[in-house]
């Protein structure tokens, strides 16, 4: 399984990316990792050279502030674009990048290409839940608008992903809404509800954002505008809560003692909400496996992204989505 990693993408590249790739290469010998980027910069952090790691040298880098479409079209030798070309030309089966999200989406669309029948690919990160299993949410920002038919495609792709990558036999799919009743919502959700109810998925109805962290479903479907607002709200609330707890626990000697007692439990709770444990978010609907790691990913997150890619490839995620979208049906009885 050949996985191309954009070694120059992300806040801490290439050091952290190389460290994560090296850890993954050591653990999974059935994976060949292609580090794409400036060879000198990569080799400076490559403390070992396992047989299942190689380097593809590039001269250019897509920066965080670059305009996505222009950057992909003009920087033909950028590490992200070259990684996409490797997937398109079947020199790699998957690519991972912690770089510019918009540029990676553009690379997926313009360089790798869409799965036939998919109208719009979707960004599908995992949102941590209280039970530790997480919920796959799509779309969370690749497309601000969506049609009811596109929401159904998101639901099908998300259901297949959770089945193939996470081993959930019958993923519960929910539609993000302002209430649980079928008649609730705007025109988009009202029209999408019956499509999803009759679609080839295990649809559990509308789910309010207040219930997402309580794992009321395994897949939550929404347009990119509402989804991105939900994600930023959850991230902001979690950050504010941890900051407030830190302030309270450092006020007096007594609160510091209490913090010492509670530290193991709080550490475990924080781990549940840590994106690094989930690794990366797939762009579902691209005709090749494309994974987006968080810009501030650590080495563990990069390693976990490789783990995700490995499982997805073993279970032919892209091929399954392609086949089931083209057939227009899916068996949800098991």
mmCIF file with all atom_site columns, N, CA and C in Angstrom, residues 8 36-40 56-63 75-79 82:
data_model
loop_
_atom_site.group_PDB
_atom_site.id
_atom_site.type_symbol
_atom_site.label_atom_id
_atom_site.label_alt_id
_atom_site.label_comp_id
_atom_site.label_asym_id
_atom_site.label_entity_id
_atom_site.label_seq_id
_atom_site.pdbx_PDB_ins_code
_atom_site.Cartn_x
_atom_site.Cartn_y
_atom_site.Cartn_z
_atom_site.occupancy
_atom_site.B_iso_or_equiv
_atom_site.pdbx_formal_charge
_atom_site.auth_seq_id
_atom_site.auth_comp_id
_atom_site.auth_asym_id
_atom_site.auth_atom_id
_atom_site.pdbx_PDB_model_num
ATOM 1  N N  . UNK A 1 8  ? 5.725  18.836 3.332   1.00 0.00 ? 8  UNK A N  1
ATOM 2  C CA . UNK A 1 8  ? 5.907  20.275 3.540   1.00 0.00 ? 8  UNK A CA 1
ATOM 3  C C  . UNK A 1 8  ? 4.635  20.963 4.033   1.00 0.00 ? 8  UNK A C  1
ATOM 4  N N  . UNK A 1 36 ? 6.844  13.449 0.090   1.00 0.00 ? 36 UNK A N  1
ATOM 5  C CA . UNK A 1 36 ? 6.926  14.361 -1.051  1.00 0.00 ? 36 UNK A CA 1
ATOM 6  C C  . UNK A 1 36 ? 7.304  15.756 -0.558  1.00 0.00 ? 36 UNK A C  1
ATOM 7  N N  . UNK A 1 37 ? 8.420  16.288 -1.063  1.00 0.00 ? 37 UNK A N  1
ATOM 8  C CA . UNK A 1 37 ? 8.863  17.611 -0.655  1.00 0.00 ? 37 UNK A CA 1
ATOM 9  C C  . UNK A 1 37 ? 10.335 17.801 -0.906  1.00 0.00 ? 37 UNK A C  1
ATOM 10 N N  . UNK A 1 38 ? 10.886 18.857 -0.325  1.00 0.00 ? 38 UNK A N  1
ATOM 11 C CA . UNK A 1 38 ? 12.305 19.152 -0.493  1.00 0.00 ? 38 UNK A CA 1
ATOM 12 C C  . UNK A 1 38 ? 13.141 18.066 0.176   1.00 0.00 ? 38 UNK A C  1
ATOM 13 N N  . UNK A 1 39 ? 13.928 17.366 -0.602  1.00 0.00 ? 39 UNK A N  1
ATOM 14 C CA . UNK A 1 39 ? 14.651 16.197 -0.090  1.00 0.00 ? 39 UNK A CA 1
ATOM 15 C C  . UNK A 1 39 ? 15.630 16.554 1.021   1.00 0.00 ? 39 UNK A C  1
ATOM 16 N N  . UNK A 1 40 ? 16.321 17.684 0.889   1.00 0.00 ? 40 UNK A N  1
ATOM 17 C CA . UNK A 1 40 ? 17.283 18.087 1.920   1.00 0.00 ? 40 UNK A CA 1
ATOM 18 C C  . UNK A 1 40 ? 16.586 18.367 3.244   1.00 0.00 ? 40 UNK A C  1
ATOM 19 N N  . UNK A 1 56 ? 10.230 11.772 -2.711  1.00 0.00 ? 56 UNK A N  1
ATOM 20 C CA . UNK A 1 56 ? 10.020 12.349 -4.040  1.00 0.00 ? 56 UNK A CA 1
ATOM 21 C C  . UNK A 1 56 ? 10.311 13.853 -3.928  1.00 0.00 ? 56 UNK A C  1
ATOM 22 N N  . UNK A 1 57 ? 11.399 14.280 -4.528  1.00 0.00 ? 57 UNK A N  1
ATOM 23 C CA . UNK A 1 57 ? 11.839 15.665 -4.374  1.00 0.00 ? 57 UNK A CA 1
ATOM 24 C C  . UNK A 1 57 ? 10.948 16.636 -5.147  1.00 0.00 ? 57 UNK A C  1
ATOM 25 N N  . UNK A 1 58 ? 10.601 17.748 -4.493  1.00 0.00 ? 58 UNK A N  1
ATOM 26 C CA . UNK A 1 58 ? 9.884  18.852 -5.140  1.00 0.00 ? 58 UNK A CA 1
ATOM 27 C C  . UNK A 1 58 ? 10.522 20.163 -4.701  1.00 0.00 ? 58 UNK A C  1
ATOM 28 N N  . UNK A 1 59 ? 10.308 21.210 -5.496  1.00 0.00 ? 59 UNK A N  1
ATOM 29 C CA . UNK A 1 59 ? 10.921 22.505 -5.198  1.00 0.00 ? 59 UNK A CA 1
ATOM 30 C C  . UNK A 1 59 ? 9.958  23.507 -4.573  1.00 0.00 ? 59 UNK A C  1
ATOM 31 N N  . UNK A 1 60 ? 8.659  23.319 -4.822  1.00 0.00 ? 60 UNK A N  1
ATOM 32 C CA . UNK A 1 60 ? 7.688  24.334 -4.406  1.00 0.00 ? 60 UNK A CA 1
ATOM 33 C C  . UNK A 1 60 ? 6.823  23.857 -3.243  1.00 0.00 ? 60 UNK A C  1
ATOM 34 N N  . UNK A 1 61 ? 6.226  24.846 -2.545  1.00 0.00 ? 61 UNK A N  1
ATOM 35 C CA . UNK A 1 61 ? 5.336  24.576 -1.409  1.00 0.00 ? 61 UNK A CA 1
ATOM 36 C C  . UNK A 1 61 ? 4.112  25.473 -1.509  1.00 0.00 ? 61 UNK A C  1
ATOM 37 N N  . UNK A 1 62 ? 2.934  24.917 -1.277  1.00 0.00 ? 62 UNK A N  1
ATOM 38 C CA . UNK A 1 62 ? 1.721  25.733 -1.184  1.00 0.00 ? 62 UNK A CA 1
ATOM 39 C C  . UNK A 1 62 ? 1.595  26.216 0.248   1.00 0.00 ? 62 UNK A C  1
ATOM 40 N N  . UNK A 1 63 ? 1.601  27.533 0.421   1.00 0.00 ? 63 UNK A N  1
ATOM 41 C CA . UNK A 1 63 ? 1.559  28.121 1.755   1.00 0.00 ? 63 UNK A CA 1
ATOM 42 C C  . UNK A 1 63 ? 0.114  28.258 2.252   1.00 0.00 ? 63 UNK A C  1
ATOM 43 N N  . UNK A 1 75 ? 1.558  26.336 -9.163  1.00 0.00 ? 75 UNK A N  1
ATOM 44 C CA . UNK A 1 75 ? 2.671  25.641 -8.508  1.00 0.00 ? 75 UNK A CA 1
ATOM 45 C C  . UNK A 1 75 ? 2.608  24.143 -8.844  1.00 0.00 ? 75 UNK A C  1
ATOM 46 N N  . UNK A 1 76 ? 2.973  23.832 -10.058 1.00 0.00 ? 76 UNK A N  1
ATOM 47 C CA . UNK A 1 76 ? 2.880  22.454 -10.543 1.00 0.00 ? 76 UNK A CA 1
ATOM 48 C C  . UNK A 1 76 ? 3.820  21.506 -9.806  1.00 0.00 ? 76 UNK A C  1
ATOM 49 N N  . UNK A 1 77 ? 4.903  22.066 -9.247  1.00 0.00 ? 77 UNK A N  1
ATOM 50 C CA . UNK A 1 77 ? 5.886  21.233 -8.557  1.00 0.00 ? 77 UNK A CA 1
ATOM 51 C C  . UNK A 1 77 ? 5.752  21.340 -7.038  1.00 0.00 ? 77 UNK A C  1
ATOM 52 N N  . UNK A 1 78 ? 4.610  21.818 -6.567  1.00 0.00 ? 78 UNK A N  1
ATOM 53 C CA . UNK A 1 78 ? 4.381  21.889 -5.122  1.00 0.00 ? 78 UNK A CA 1
ATOM 54 C C  . UNK A 1 78 ? 4.206  20.484 -4.560  1.00 0.00 ? 78 UNK A C  1
ATOM 55 N N  . UNK A 1 79 ? 4.649  20.276 -3.334  1.00 0.00 ? 79 UNK A N  1
ATOM 56 C CA . UNK A 1 79 ? 4.594  18.941 -2.716  1.00 0.00 ? 79 UNK A CA 1
ATOM 57 C C  . UNK A 1 79 ? 3.171  18.378 -2.689  1.00 0.00 ? 79 UNK A C  1
ATOM 58 N N  . UNK A 1 82 ? 2.109  17.399 -6.362  1.00 0.00 ? 82 UNK A N  1
ATOM 59 C CA . UNK A 1 82 ? 2.824  16.207 -6.814  1.00 0.00 ? 82 UNK A CA 1
ATOM 60 C C  . UNK A 1 82 ? 2.282  14.956 -6.123  1.00 0.00 ? 82 UNK A C  1
#
